[in-house]
PDB file of C-alpha atoms in Angstrom:
ATOM      1  CA  MET A 609     137.539 135.225  98.751  1.00 48.00           C
ATOM      2  CA  ARG A 610     136.070 133.610  95.641  1.00 58.00           C
ATOM      3  CA  LEU A 611     136.777 130.123  96.984  1.00 52.00           C
ATOM      4  CA  ARG A 612     134.846 130.812 100.202  1.00 54.00           C
ATOM      5  CA  TYR A 613     131.898 132.131  98.176  1.00 53.00           C
ATOM      6  CA  ARG A 614     131.866 129.004  96.002  1.00 57.00           C
ATOM      7  CA  ILE A 615     132.072 126.692  99.022  1.00 62.00           C
ATOM      8  CA  ALA A 616     129.221 128.568 100.710  1.00 59.00           C
ATOM      9  CA  THR A 617     127.111 128.302  97.526  1.00 64.00           C
ATOM     10  CA  VAL A 618     127.742 124.568  97.229  1.00 60.00           C
ATOM     11  CA  LEU A 619     126.932 123.995 100.913  1.00 60.00           C
ATOM     12  CA  ALA A 620     123.699 125.978 100.596  1.00 63.00           C
ATOM     13  CA  ALA A 621     122.678 123.962  97.530  1.00 63.00           C
ATOM     14  CA  LEU A 622     123.395 120.683  99.322  1.00 58.00           C
ATOM     15  CA  ALA A 623     121.349 121.812 102.329  1.00 63.00           C
ATOM     16  CA  LEU A 624     118.392 122.592 100.062  1.00 58.00           C
ATOM     17  CA  VAL A 625     118.638 119.218  98.321  1.00 57.00           C
ATOM     18  CA  GLY A 626     118.847 117.428 101.662  1.00 55.00           C
ATOM     19  CA  ALA A 627     115.822 119.306 102.991  1.00 50.00           C
ATOM     20  CA  GLY A 628     113.803 118.291  99.942  1.00 53.00           C
ATOM     21  CA  ALA A 629     114.584 114.620 100.488  1.00 51.00           C
ATOM     22  CA  ASP A 630     113.264 114.732 104.062  1.00 53.00           C
ATOM     23  CA  SER A 631     109.950 116.269 103.015  1.00 59.00           C
ATOM     24  CA  VAL A 632     108.991 113.293 100.808  1.00 66.00           C
ATOM     25  CA  ALA A 633     106.636 111.058 102.800  1.00 76.00           C
ATOM     26  CA  ALA A 634     107.010 107.301 102.666  1.00 77.00           C
ATOM     27  CA  PRO A 635     103.933 105.502 101.329  1.00 79.00           C
ATOM     28  CA  GLU A 636     101.570 104.286 104.017  1.00 80.00           C
ATOM     29  CA  PRO A 637     101.401 100.487 104.350  1.00 82.00           C
ATOM     30  CA  PHE A 638      98.247  99.028 102.834  1.00 86.00           C
ATOM     31  CA  GLY A 639      96.497  95.740 102.203  1.00 89.00           C
ATOM     32  CA  ALA A 640      94.768  93.032 104.144  1.00 93.00           C
ATOM     33  CA  GLY A 641      96.560  89.739 104.584  1.00 95.00           C
ATOM     34  CA  CYS A 642      94.467  86.905 103.124  1.00 97.00           C
ATOM     35  CA  ARG A 643      94.591  83.127 103.460  1.00 97.00           C
ATOM     36  CA  VAL A 644      92.835  81.111 100.739  1.00 98.00           C
ATOM     37  CA  ARG A 645      91.753  77.544 101.433  1.00 98.00           C
ATOM     38  CA  VAL A 646      90.489  75.078  98.807  1.00 97.00           C
ATOM     39  CA  ASP A 647      88.537  72.092 100.108  1.00 96.00           C
ATOM     40  CA  GLY A 648      87.307  69.978  97.192  1.00 93.00           C
ATOM     41  CA  SER A 649      85.001  72.233  95.179  1.00 95.00           C
ATOM     42  CA  ARG A 650      84.614  74.859  97.906  1.00 96.00           C
ATOM     43  CA  VAL A 651      86.905  77.863  98.415  1.00 97.00           C
ATOM     44  CA  SER A 652      87.115  80.139 101.435  1.00 97.00           C
ATOM     45  CA  ALA A 653      89.312  83.153 102.108  1.00 98.00           C
ATOM     46  CA  THR A 654      89.911  84.875 105.423  1.00 98.00           C
ATOM     47  CA  CYS A 655      91.283  88.434 105.202  1.00 97.00           C
ATOM     48  CA  HIS A 656      92.547  90.548 108.118  1.00 97.00           C
ATOM     49  CA  ASN A 657      93.535  94.205 107.735  1.00 95.00           C
ATOM     50  CA  PRO A 658      96.144  95.379 110.288  1.00 95.00           C
ATOM     51  CA  TYR A 659      96.544  98.838 108.665  1.00 93.00           C
ATOM     52  CA  PRO A 660      94.566 102.075 109.165  1.00 91.00           C
ATOM     53  CA  GLY A 661      93.300 102.267 105.555  1.00 92.00           C
ATOM     54  CA  VAL A 662      90.235 100.443 104.232  1.00 94.00           C
ATOM     55  CA  ASP A 663      90.920  97.600 101.766  1.00 95.00           C
ATOM     56  CA  ARG A 664      88.248  96.281  99.367  1.00 96.00           C
ATOM     57  CA  VAL A 665      88.817  92.567  98.760  1.00 97.00           C
ATOM     58  CA  ALA A 666      87.163  90.131  96.352  1.00 97.00           C
ATOM     59  CA  LEU A 667      87.581  86.374  95.926  1.00 98.00           C
ATOM     60  CA  HIS A 668      88.099  84.993  92.413  1.00 97.00           C
ATOM     61  CA  VAL A 669      87.605  81.284  91.713  1.00 97.00           C
ATOM     62  CA  GLU A 670      88.659  79.643  88.439  1.00 97.00           C
ATOM     63  CA  CYS A 671      87.077  76.224  87.872  1.00 96.00           C
ATOM     64  CA  ASP A 672      88.925  73.317  86.272  1.00 94.00           C
ATOM     65  CA  ARG A 673      86.213  72.079  83.888  1.00 92.00           C
ATOM     66  CA  TRP A 674      85.450  74.044  80.720  1.00 91.00           C
ATOM     67  CA  TRP A 675      81.709  73.906  81.379  1.00 93.00           C
ATOM     68  CA  ASP A 676      81.961  75.058  84.983  1.00 93.00           C
ATOM     69  CA  ILE A 677      81.384  78.796  85.507  1.00 92.00           C
ATOM     70  CA  ASP A 678      84.174  80.811  87.156  1.00 94.00           C
ATOM     71  CA  THR A 679      82.995  83.052  89.978  1.00 93.00           C
ATOM     72  CA  ASP A 680      83.948  86.382  91.548  1.00 95.00           C
ATOM     73  CA  THR A 681      82.517  87.627  94.821  1.00 96.00           C
ATOM     74  CA  ALA A 682      81.322  91.176  95.306  1.00 96.00           C
ATOM     75  CA  PRO A 683      84.038  93.412  96.804  1.00 96.00           C
ATOM     76  CA  ARG A 684      83.875  93.724 100.580  1.00 96.00           C
ATOM     77  CA  ALA A 685      85.397  96.488 102.654  1.00 96.00           C
ATOM     78  CA  VAL A 686      87.858  95.430 105.340  1.00 96.00           C
ATOM     79  CA  GLY A 687      88.355  98.258 107.792  1.00 94.00           C
ATOM     80  CA  PRO A 688      91.235  98.697 110.226  1.00 94.00           C
ATOM     81  CA  ALA A 689      91.628  95.690 112.549  1.00 94.00           C
ATOM     82  CA  GLU A 690      88.711  93.880 110.870  1.00 96.00           C
ATOM     83  CA  THR A 691      88.515  90.327 109.540  1.00 97.00           C
ATOM     84  CA  VAL A 692      86.154  89.172 106.779  1.00 97.00           C
ATOM     85  CA  ARG A 693      85.443  85.763 105.274  1.00 98.00           C
ATOM     86  CA  LEU A 694      84.713  85.224 101.587  1.00 97.00           C
ATOM     87  CA  ALA A 695      83.429  82.004 100.028  1.00 97.00           C
ATOM     88  CA  GLY A 696      82.964  80.578  96.543  1.00 96.00           C
ATOM     89  CA  ARG A 697      82.663  77.225  94.829  1.00 95.00           C
ATOM     90  CA  CYS A 698      82.759  75.238  91.623  1.00 96.00           C
ATOM     91  CA  TRP A 699      80.539  72.302  90.671  1.00 94.00           C
ATOM     92  CA  LYS A 700      83.533  69.996  90.313  1.00 92.00           C
ATOM     93  CA  ASP A 701      87.212  70.886  90.773  1.00 94.00           C
ATOM     94  CA  VAL A 702      88.918  74.210  91.465  1.00 96.00           C
ATOM     95  CA  ARG A 703      91.836  75.175  89.208  1.00 96.00           C
ATOM     96  CA  SER A 704      92.914  78.298  91.113  1.00 97.00           C
ATOM     97  CA  ALA A 705      91.647  80.866  93.590  1.00 97.00           C
ATOM     98  CA  TRP A 706      92.986  84.269  94.607  1.00 97.00           C
ATOM     99  CA  VAL A 707      91.994  87.502  96.334  1.00 97.00           C
ATOM    100  CA  SER A 708      92.245  90.921  94.694  1.00 97.00           C
ATOM    101  CA  HIS A 709      92.783  94.133  96.662  1.00 95.00           C
ATOM    102  CA  ARG A 710      91.702  97.693  95.927  1.00 93.00           C
ATOM    103  CA  GLU A 711      92.208 100.726  98.126  1.00 89.00           C
ATOM    104  CA  ALA A 712      88.886 102.277  99.171  1.00 80.00           C
ATOM    105  CA  ARG A 713      88.638 105.980  98.425  1.00 75.00           C
TER     106      ARG A 713
END
């Protein structure tokens, strides 16, 4: 009789643990896909958001020359199924360019 009670207790505990694992929601996909293009001293980025959440994107341009000022665009909201274009430039050469993402709340 004791063995059946122990087995029933273990099975009940496993059922509770299994139920808890199902109730945890997977994180919702997020983030616009962006393509950055450098053409000489000009930079452009095209961002498309395929997800239901709003993504705030900004373009960051780092210039190659020490005297050239690096630039950051103002964040722009990219809603679901929207595409935005961001642009920036340097006076001479571009060292690097990237897009940052932040979830809109």
